[in-house]
């Protein structure tokens, strides 16, 4: 039986890479675990291992080939006893269409948005004072009958920044690789071509430096968006974030505002190691003066990032690398802005409340589906904003269900779930029929090995077990 060797991904967001070289030749015997090739991107190099024993019958992609798409067959291993010379190559993958100009790379979601906008023939929005952004009604967030279009989280974030940069000339973005490279995760794709290098600025690899410049620009009246390639690197800049951005309004007696957004991926991705996998939600949500937002889908990502850019306070906008490529529906509205500090009921229920945010919502919603098969209707709440936290929505849900499970990928001690439990004990104690349960990341630095990394993170099964425990169902 022949085995196709596929082009692997260095990260969940990698789409293509270079097959640097082959370390084995056609006809060589290989064993499982043998390194047969090397692939690379501009950021990393990875070894390709044989996944079974046999003979390297065919090399389908020569060494040195650029832009090899992930999951493309690159070689064929013949099983024991097979005639390697008789092995046929698998059907060639359909060639990718040639890329368009960067400003046209918005994808089908952006195309649909433009078409919907043209059909509506909506007039241009009137200029709005940046100093006093218009209030946003929380009910309803999306008017009935609104056209919805599919969009990835990556596209939603880019559109939010582009719309706000068109609206307000004081908005600009800075960070590592945001301009010429179109963003480390392609979130800023096309912005340099539209707005130019003065407003889309590549920076040196010095978070302490460019975060400080961003804070100073905000003090001077601009509205910077500072992108961290990962929030793990924000530790280099945390003095500017906490001691300058968060505290200056208070220390100046309300005279000096700091309208700045710090954004980028937060928490675990996939096999990036302990120093690139930490969840900083609890860290930043403890700090007075900061607003902390962590969306779970494209619609919330767009509406809340636009609100964050318009806010006169420093905002920590925590994204998730795994979610960048996830598609969901976004309202095709001329100016879609969501209220900061308002949770969303993602799934109504009556038996138990599941509370999470960001990628934790995948565990919560997955558990709700599984529980429904056992006749348990879970209400799922997406916090969306961690500071300020929407305690009222949590309390009203627990009044109805009497039980609560809080889910997060961060560590247990002093985590977001701890705060949720404390607030519900304080404000809804008489309605609770069971102790509040928490499902969190395990109390270890994130392992690099894929099997251990999976065990260190929450799972749907753990959330289901916690929900049944608070319901006293075995």
Coordinates of C-alpha atoms in Angstrom, one line a residue:
X1 CA 0.0 0.0 0.0
X2 CA 1.5 3.3 -1.0
X3 CA 1.5 6.3 1.3
X4 CA 1.4 9.9 0.1
X5 CA 3.7 12.3 2.0
X6 CA 2.0 15.7 2.2
X7 CA 3.4 19.2 2.6
X8 CA 3.0 19.9 6.3
X9 CA 2.2 23.2 8.0
X10 CA 4.5 25.0 10.4
X11 CA 1.5 26.7 12.0
X12 CA -2.3 26.7 11.7
X13 CA -2.1 29.8 9.5
X14 CA 0.5 28.6 7.1
X15 CA -0.8 28.2 3.6
X16 CA 2.4 27.5 1.6
X17 CA 6.1 27.2 2.1
X18 CA 9.4 26.2 0.4
X19 CA 10.5 22.6 0.1
X20 CA 14.1 23.4 0.8
X21 CA 15.8 20.1 0.2
X22 CA 15.5 16.3 0.2
X23 CA 17.6 14.3 2.6
X24 CA 16.7 11.0 1.0
X25 CA 16.7 9.9 -2.6
X26 CA 14.3 7.9 -4.7
X27 CA 14.8 4.2 -3.9
X28 CA 16.1 4.8 -0.4
X29 CA 14.7 2.7 2.4
X30 CA 13.0 4.7 5.1
X31 CA 11.6 3.9 8.6
X32 CA 8.9 5.8 10.5
X33 CA 10.5 8.9 12.0
X34 CA 13.3 9.2 9.5
X35 CA 13.9 12.8 8.4
X36 CA 13.4 12.8 4.6
X37 CA 13.2 16.5 3.8
X38 CA 13.3 20.1 5.1
X39 CA 10.7 22.8 4.5
X40 CA 10.9 26.4 5.4
X41 CA 9.1 29.7 5.5
X42 CA 10.6 33.1 6.2
X43 CA 10.2 32.4 9.9
X44 CA 11.1 28.8 10.6
X45 CA 12.5 25.6 9.2
X46 CA 10.9 22.2 9.8
X47 CA 11.9 18.6 9.2
X48 CA 9.6 16.3 7.3
X49 CA 9.5 12.8 8.7
X50 CA 8.5 9.5 7.1
X51 CA 5.2 8.3 8.7
X52 CA 5.7 4.6 7.9
X53 CA 8.3 2.1 6.8
X54 CA 9.0 1.4 3.1
X55 CA 10.9 2.8 0.1
X56 CA 10.9 6.4 -1.1
X57 CA 9.3 5.5 -4.4
X58 CA 8.6 8.9 -6.0
X59 CA 9.7 12.5 -5.2
X60 CA 6.9 14.6 -6.6
X61 CA 8.2 18.1 -5.7
X62 CA 11.9 18.8 -6.3
X63 CA 14.0 20.4 -3.6
X64 CA 14.2 24.2 -3.8
X65 CA 10.6 24.5 -5.0
X66 CA 8.9 27.7 -3.6
X67 CA 5.3 28.3 -2.7
X68 CA 4.3 24.6 -2.2
X69 CA 0.7 24.6 -0.8
X70 CA 0.0 22.9 2.5
X71 CA -1.3 19.3 2.0
X72 CA 0.1 19.0 -1.5
X73 CA 1.6 15.5 -2.1
X74 CA 5.3 15.9 -2.2
X75 CA 6.4 12.2 -2.3
X76 CA 5.2 8.6 -2.3
X77 CA 6.4 5.9 0.0
X78 CA 5.9 2.3 -1.3
X79 CA 5.0 -0.3 1.3
X80 CA 7.0 -3.5 2.0
X81 CA 7.1 -5.8 -1.0
X82 CA 5.8 -3.3 -3.4
X83 CA 7.6 -2.5 -6.7
X84 CA 8.7 1.0 -6.2
X85 CA 9.3 1.6 -9.9
X86 CA 5.6 0.8 -10.6
X87 CA 4.2 3.3 -8.2
X88 CA 2.3 6.1 -10.0
X89 CA 2.2 9.6 -8.8
X90 CA -1.2 10.8 -7.4
X91 CA -3.3 13.2 -9.5
X92 CA -1.8 16.7 -9.6
X93 CA -3.5 19.3 -7.5
X94 CA -5.3 22.0 -9.3
X95 CA -2.9 24.9 -9.9
X96 CA -3.7 28.0 -7.8
X97 CA -5.1 31.0 -9.7
X98 CA -2.5 33.8 -10.1
X99 CA -2.6 36.3 -7.2
X100 CA -4.2 39.7 -7.8
X101 CA -2.9 43.0 -6.7
X102 CA -2.6 43.3 -3.0
X103 CA -5.5 45.8 -2.7
X104 CA -7.7 43.2 -4.4
X105 CA -6.8 40.3 -2.2
X106 CA -9.7 40.8 0.2
X107 CA -11.3 37.5 -0.9
X108 CA -14.9 36.5 -1.6
X109 CA -16.1 38.0 1.7
X110 CA -14.9 41.5 0.8
X111 CA -16.3 41.1 -2.7
X112 CA -19.7 40.2 -1.3
X113 CA -19.5 43.2 1.1
X114 CA -18.8 45.6 -1.8
X115 CA -21.7 44.1 -3.9
X116 CA -24.1 44.4 -1.0
X117 CA -23.0 48.0 -0.4
X118 CA -23.5 48.9 -4.0
X119 CA -26.9 47.4 -4.1
X120 CA -28.0 49.3 -1.1
X121 CA -26.6 52.5 -2.7
X122 CA -26.1 53.9 0.8
X123 CA -25.0 57.5 1.1
X124 CA -21.6 58.3 2.6
X125 CA -21.5 58.5 6.4
X126 CA -21.5 61.9 7.8
X127 CA -18.2 63.0 9.6
X128 CA -18.3 62.0 13.2
X129 CA -16.3 63.7 16.0
X130 CA -13.5 61.5 17.0
X131 CA -13.4 63.0 20.5
X132 CA -17.0 62.0 21.2
X133 CA -17.9 58.8 19.3
X134 CA -21.6 58.2 18.9
X135 CA -23.3 56.0 21.5
X136 CA -24.0 52.5 20.2
X137 CA -27.3 50.9 21.1
X138 CA -27.0 47.3 22.4
X139 CA -30.5 46.3 21.4
X140 CA -30.6 45.0 18.8
X141 CA -27.0 44.7 17.7
X142 CA -28.0 43.7 14.2
X143 CA -31.3 45.1 12.8
X144 CA -33.8 42.5 11.5
X145 CA -33.5 41.7 7.8
X146 CA -29.8 42.7 7.6
X147 CA -27.9 41.0 4.9
X148 CA -25.2 38.7 6.3
X149 CA -22.1 37.7 4.5
X150 CA -19.5 35.0 5.3
X151 CA -16.1 36.4 6.4
X152 CA -13.0 35.1 8.2
X153 CA -11.9 36.6 11.4
X154 CA -8.7 37.8 9.6
X155 CA -10.8 39.6 6.9
X156 CA -13.1 41.1 9.6
X157 CA -10.2 42.6 11.5
X158 CA -8.7 44.0 8.3
X159 CA -12.0 45.5 7.2
X160 CA -12.5 47.1 10.7
X161 CA -9.1 48.8 10.5
X162 CA -9.5 49.9 6.9
X163 CA -12.9 51.4 7.6
X164 CA -11.7 53.3 10.7
X165 CA -8.6 54.5 8.8
X166 CA -10.8 55.9 6.0
X167 CA -13.1 57.5 8.6
X168 CA -10.4 59.2 10.7
X169 CA -7.0 60.3 9.4
X170 CA -5.5 60.1 12.9
X171 CA -5.7 56.3 12.9
X172 CA -2.6 54.5 11.9
X173 CA -1.1 51.0 12.5
X174 CA 2.4 50.1 13.4
X175 CA 4.2 46.8 14.3
X176 CA 6.5 44.1 13.0
X177 CA 5.8 43.2 9.3
X178 CA 2.5 45.0 9.2
X179 CA 3.3 46.8 5.9
X180 CA 5.5 45.2 3.3
X181 CA 4.8 41.7 4.4
X182 CA 1.1 42.4 4.8
X183 CA 1.1 41.2 8.4
X184 CA 2.6 38.1 10.0
X185 CA -0.9 36.5 9.8
X186 CA -2.0 38.6 6.8
X187 CA -4.4 40.6 9.0
X188 CA -3.1 43.9 7.6
X189 CA -3.3 42.7 3.9
X190 CA -3.8 45.5 1.5
X191 CA -3.6 48.4 4.0
X192 CA -0.1 49.6 2.9
X193 CA -1.3 49.8 -0.7
X194 CA -4.4 51.9 0.3
X195 CA -3.0 54.1 3.0
X196 CA 0.8 54.3 2.4
X197 CA 3.8 53.9 4.6
X198 CA 3.1 56.9 6.8
X199 CA 0.0 55.2 8.2
X200 CA 1.0 51.6 7.9
X201 CA 4.5 51.5 9.5
X202 CA 6.9 48.6 9.8
X203 CA 8.9 48.7 13.0
X204 CA 12.1 47.1 14.2
X205 CA 11.9 44.0 16.4
X206 CA 11.6 46.0 19.6
X207 CA 8.3 45.9 21.3
X208 CA 9.5 48.2 24.1
X209 CA 10.4 50.8 21.5
X210 CA 7.4 50.9 19.2
X211 CA 4.8 50.4 22.0
X212 CA 6.3 53.5 23.7
X213 CA 6.2 55.4 20.5
X214 CA 2.5 54.4 20.1
X215 CA 1.6 55.6 23.6
X216 CA 3.4 58.9 23.0
X217 CA 1.5 59.3 19.7
X218 CA -1.8 58.6 21.5
X219 CA -0.9 61.3 24.2
X220 CA -0.4 63.7 21.3
X221 CA -3.8 63.1 19.8
X222 CA -3.3 60.3 17.3
X223 CA -5.0 57.0 17.4
X224 CA -2.4 54.2 17.0
X225 CA -3.1 50.5 16.5
X226 CA -0.1 48.7 17.8
X227 CA 0.2 45.1 16.6
X228 CA 2.2 42.5 18.6
X229 CA 3.1 39.5 16.5
X230 CA 2.0 37.6 19.6
X231 CA 1.0 39.0 23.0
X232 CA 3.8 37.0 24.6
X233 CA 6.1 39.7 23.2
X234 CA 4.0 42.4 24.9
X235 CA 5.9 41.5 28.1
X236 CA 8.7 43.5 26.6
X237 CA 6.4 46.5 26.4
X238 CA 4.3 46.0 29.6
X239 CA 5.8 49.0 31.3
X240 CA 4.4 51.3 28.6
X241 CA 1.0 49.5 28.6
X242 CA 0.4 49.4 32.4
X243 CA 2.4 52.3 33.8
X244 CA 1.9 54.8 31.0
X245 CA -1.1 54.0 28.8
X246 CA -3.4 52.7 31.6
X247 CA -2.5 55.1 34.4
X248 CA -1.9 58.5 32.8
X249 CA -5.6 59.6 32.6
X250 CA -5.9 59.1 36.3
X251 CA -2.6 60.6 37.2
X252 CA -3.2 63.7 35.0
X253 CA -6.5 64.4 36.7
X254 CA -8.4 63.4 33.6
X255 CA -6.5 65.8 31.3
X256 CA -4.4 63.3 29.2
X257 CA -6.2 60.5 27.3
X258 CA -4.5 57.6 25.6
X259 CA -6.7 56.4 22.7
X260 CA -4.6 53.4 21.6
X261 CA -5.3 49.8 20.7
X262 CA -2.8 47.0 21.3
X263 CA -3.8 44.0 19.3
X264 CA -2.5 40.6 18.1
X265 CA -2.8 36.9 18.8
X266 CA -3.0 35.7 22.4
X267 CA -2.7 32.3 24.0
X268 CA -1.9 28.9 22.5
X269 CA -1.6 28.3 18.8
X270 CA -0.2 24.9 17.7
X271 CA 3.2 23.6 18.8
X272 CA 4.8 27.0 19.3
X273 CA 6.2 26.2 22.8
X274 CA 5.7 27.6 26.3
X275 CA 7.1 31.1 25.5
X276 CA 4.7 31.7 22.6
X277 CA 1.6 30.1 24.0
X278 CA 0.7 32.1 27.2
X279 CA -2.8 33.5 27.7
X280 CA -2.6 37.1 29.0
X281 CA -6.3 37.7 29.5
X282 CA -6.2 37.6 33.3
X283 CA -3.0 39.7 33.4
X284 CA -4.4 42.7 31.6
X285 CA -8.0 42.4 32.8
X286 CA -6.8 43.1 36.3
X287 CA -5.4 46.6 35.4
X288 CA -7.6 49.7 36.1
X289 CA -7.5 52.0 33.1
X290 CA -7.4 49.3 30.5
X291 CA -10.3 47.9 28.4
X292 CA -9.8 44.2 27.5
X293 CA -11.6 42.6 24.6
X294 CA -11.3 39.0 23.3
X295 CA -13.8 38.1 20.4
X296 CA -14.6 34.6 19.3
X297 CA -16.0 35.2 15.8
X298 CA -15.7 37.5 12.8
X299 CA -18.8 39.6 13.5
X300 CA -17.7 40.4 17.1
X301 CA -14.1 40.9 15.9
X302 CA -15.1 43.6 13.4
X303 CA -17.7 45.4 15.5
X304 CA -15.6 45.4 18.7
X305 CA -12.3 46.4 16.9
X306 CA -14.1 49.4 15.4
X307 CA -15.4 50.4 18.8
X308 CA -12.0 49.9 20.4
X309 CA -10.3 52.2 17.8
X310 CA -12.9 54.9 18.5
X311 CA -12.6 54.6 22.3
X312 CA -10.6 57.3 24.1
X313 CA -9.0 54.7 26.5
X314 CA -6.2 52.1 25.9
X315 CA -7.7 48.8 24.7
X316 CA -6.1 45.4 24.8
X317 CA -7.6 43.5 21.9
X318 CA -6.8 39.8 22.3
X319 CA -7.2 37.7 19.1
X320 CA -6.4 34.0 18.6
X321 CA -4.3 32.6 15.9
X322 CA -6.4 29.4 15.5
X323 CA -9.5 31.5 14.9
X324 CA -8.0 33.8 12.2
X325 CA -9.1 31.5 9.4
X326 CA -12.5 30.6 10.8
X327 CA -15.5 31.9 8.8
X328 CA -18.8 33.2 10.2
X329 CA -21.5 35.7 9.2
X330 CA -20.9 39.4 9.5
X331 CA -23.7 42.0 9.0
X332 CA -23.3 44.0 5.7
X333 CA -23.9 47.3 7.4
X334 CA -22.3 50.6 6.4
X335 CA -20.9 51.2 10.0
X336 CA -21.2 48.0 12.1
X337 CA -20.0 48.9 15.7
X338 CA -20.7 46.8 18.8
X339 CA -21.0 48.0 22.4
X340 CA -17.9 47.4 24.6
X341 CA -18.8 45.7 27.9
X342 CA -21.8 43.7 26.7
X343 CA -21.8 39.9 26.7
X344 CA -23.6 37.9 24.1
X345 CA -25.9 34.9 24.7
X346 CA -24.6 32.5 22.0
X347 CA -27.1 29.8 22.8
X348 CA -30.1 30.0 25.1
X349 CA -30.7 27.3 27.7
X350 CA -32.3 26.6 31.0
X351 CA -30.3 23.9 32.8
X352 CA -26.7 25.2 33.2
X353 CA -24.8 28.3 32.2
X354 CA -21.5 27.9 30.3
X355 CA -19.4 31.1 30.2
X356 CA -16.3 31.6 28.0
X357 CA -14.7 34.0 25.5
X358 CA -12.4 33.8 22.4
X359 CA -11.4 30.2 21.5
X360 CA -12.9 29.0 24.7
X361 CA -16.3 29.4 23.0
X362 CA -15.4 26.4 20.8
X363 CA -15.3 24.2 23.9
X364 CA -18.5 25.8 25.4
X365 CA -20.6 25.4 22.2
X366 CA -19.2 21.9 21.5
X367 CA -20.2 20.9 25.0
X368 CA -23.6 22.4 24.7
X369 CA -24.2 20.3 21.6
X370 CA -23.1 17.2 23.4
X371 CA -25.2 17.9 26.5
X372 CA -28.3 18.5 24.3
X373 CA -28.1 14.9 23.2
X374 CA -28.5 13.9 26.9
X375 CA -31.5 16.2 27.3
X376 CA -29.5 19.0 29.0
X377 CA -30.1 22.5 27.6
X378 CA -27.0 24.7 28.4
X379 CA -27.1 28.4 28.1
X380 CA -23.8 29.6 26.5
X381 CA -22.5 33.1 27.2
X382 CA -19.7 34.8 25.2
X383 CA -18.2 37.5 27.5
X384 CA -16.5 39.2 24.5
X385 CA -15.3 42.0 26.8
X386 CA -13.3 41.0 29.9
X387 CA -12.9 44.5 31.3
X388 CA -15.5 45.8 31.9
X389 CA -17.2 42.5 32.5
X390 CA -20.9 42.2 31.9
X391 CA -21.9 40.8 35.3
X392 CA -25.6 41.5 34.8
X393 CA -25.9 39.1 31.9
X394 CA -24.1 36.4 34.0
X395 CA -26.4 36.9 37.0
X396 CA -29.6 36.9 35.0
X397 CA -28.5 33.6 33.4
X398 CA -27.6 32.0 36.7
X399 CA -31.0 33.1 38.1
X400 CA -32.5 31.0 35.4
X401 CA -30.2 27.9 35.5
X402 CA -28.9 27.8 39.0
X403 CA -25.5 26.5 37.8
X404 CA -22.4 27.8 36.1
X405 CA -19.3 26.5 34.4
X406 CA -16.5 29.0 33.4
X407 CA -14.2 27.9 30.6
X408 CA -10.8 29.4 29.6
X409 CA -7.5 28.3 28.2
X410 CA -5.5 30.3 30.7
X411 CA -4.3 28.9 34.0
X412 CA -6.6 28.3 36.9
X413 CA -5.0 30.4 39.7
X414 CA -6.2 34.1 39.6
X415 CA -7.8 33.4 36.2
X416 CA -10.9 34.9 34.5
X417 CA -13.0 32.0 35.9
X418 CA -11.9 33.0 39.4
X419 CA -13.4 36.4 38.9
X420 CA -16.6 35.0 37.4
X421 CA -17.0 32.7 40.4
X422 CA -16.4 35.5 42.9
X423 CA -18.9 37.8 41.2
X424 CA -21.6 35.2 41.1
X425 CA -21.0 34.2 44.7
X426 CA -21.4 37.8 45.6
X427 CA -24.4 38.7 43.4
X428 CA -26.2 35.5 42.8
X429 CA -25.4 33.3 45.7
X430 CA -29.1 32.6 46.6
X431 CA -29.8 31.4 43.1
X432 CA -27.0 28.9 42.9
X433 CA -27.9 25.2 43.3
X434 CA -24.3 23.9 43.1
X435 CA -20.7 25.3 43.4
X436 CA -19.4 27.1 40.3
X437 CA -17.1 24.9 38.3
X438 CA -14.1 25.9 36.3
X439 CA -12.4 24.3 33.2
X440 CA -9.0 25.8 32.5
X441 CA -5.6 25.1 31.0
X442 CA -3.5 22.8 33.1
X443 CA -1.1 24.4 35.7
X444 CA 2.1 23.8 33.6
X445 CA 4.0 25.8 31.0
X446 CA 2.7 24.8 27.6
X447 CA 4.4 21.7 26.3
X448 CA 5.8 21.6 22.7
X449 CA 4.8 18.0 21.9
X450 CA 1.5 17.9 20.2
X451 CA 0.0 15.1 22.4
X452 CA 1.0 16.9 25.6
X453 CA -0.2 20.3 24.3
X454 CA -3.6 18.8 23.7
X455 CA -3.7 17.4 27.2
X456 CA -2.7 20.8 28.7
X457 CA -5.6 22.6 27.1
X458 CA -9.3 22.3 28.0
X459 CA -11.5 19.9 26.0
X460 CA -15.2 19.5 25.2
X461 CA -15.3 16.3 27.3
X462 CA -14.0 18.2 30.3
X463 CA -16.7 20.9 29.9
X464 CA -19.4 18.2 29.6
X465 CA -18.1 16.4 32.7
X466 CA -18.1 19.7 34.7
X467 CA -21.6 20.6 33.5
X468 CA -22.9 17.1 34.6
X469 CA -21.1 17.5 37.9
X470 CA -22.9 20.7 38.8
X471 CA -26.1 19.1 37.7
X472 CA -25.3 16.1 39.9
X473 CA -25.6 13.7 37.0
X474 CA -23.0 11.0 36.7

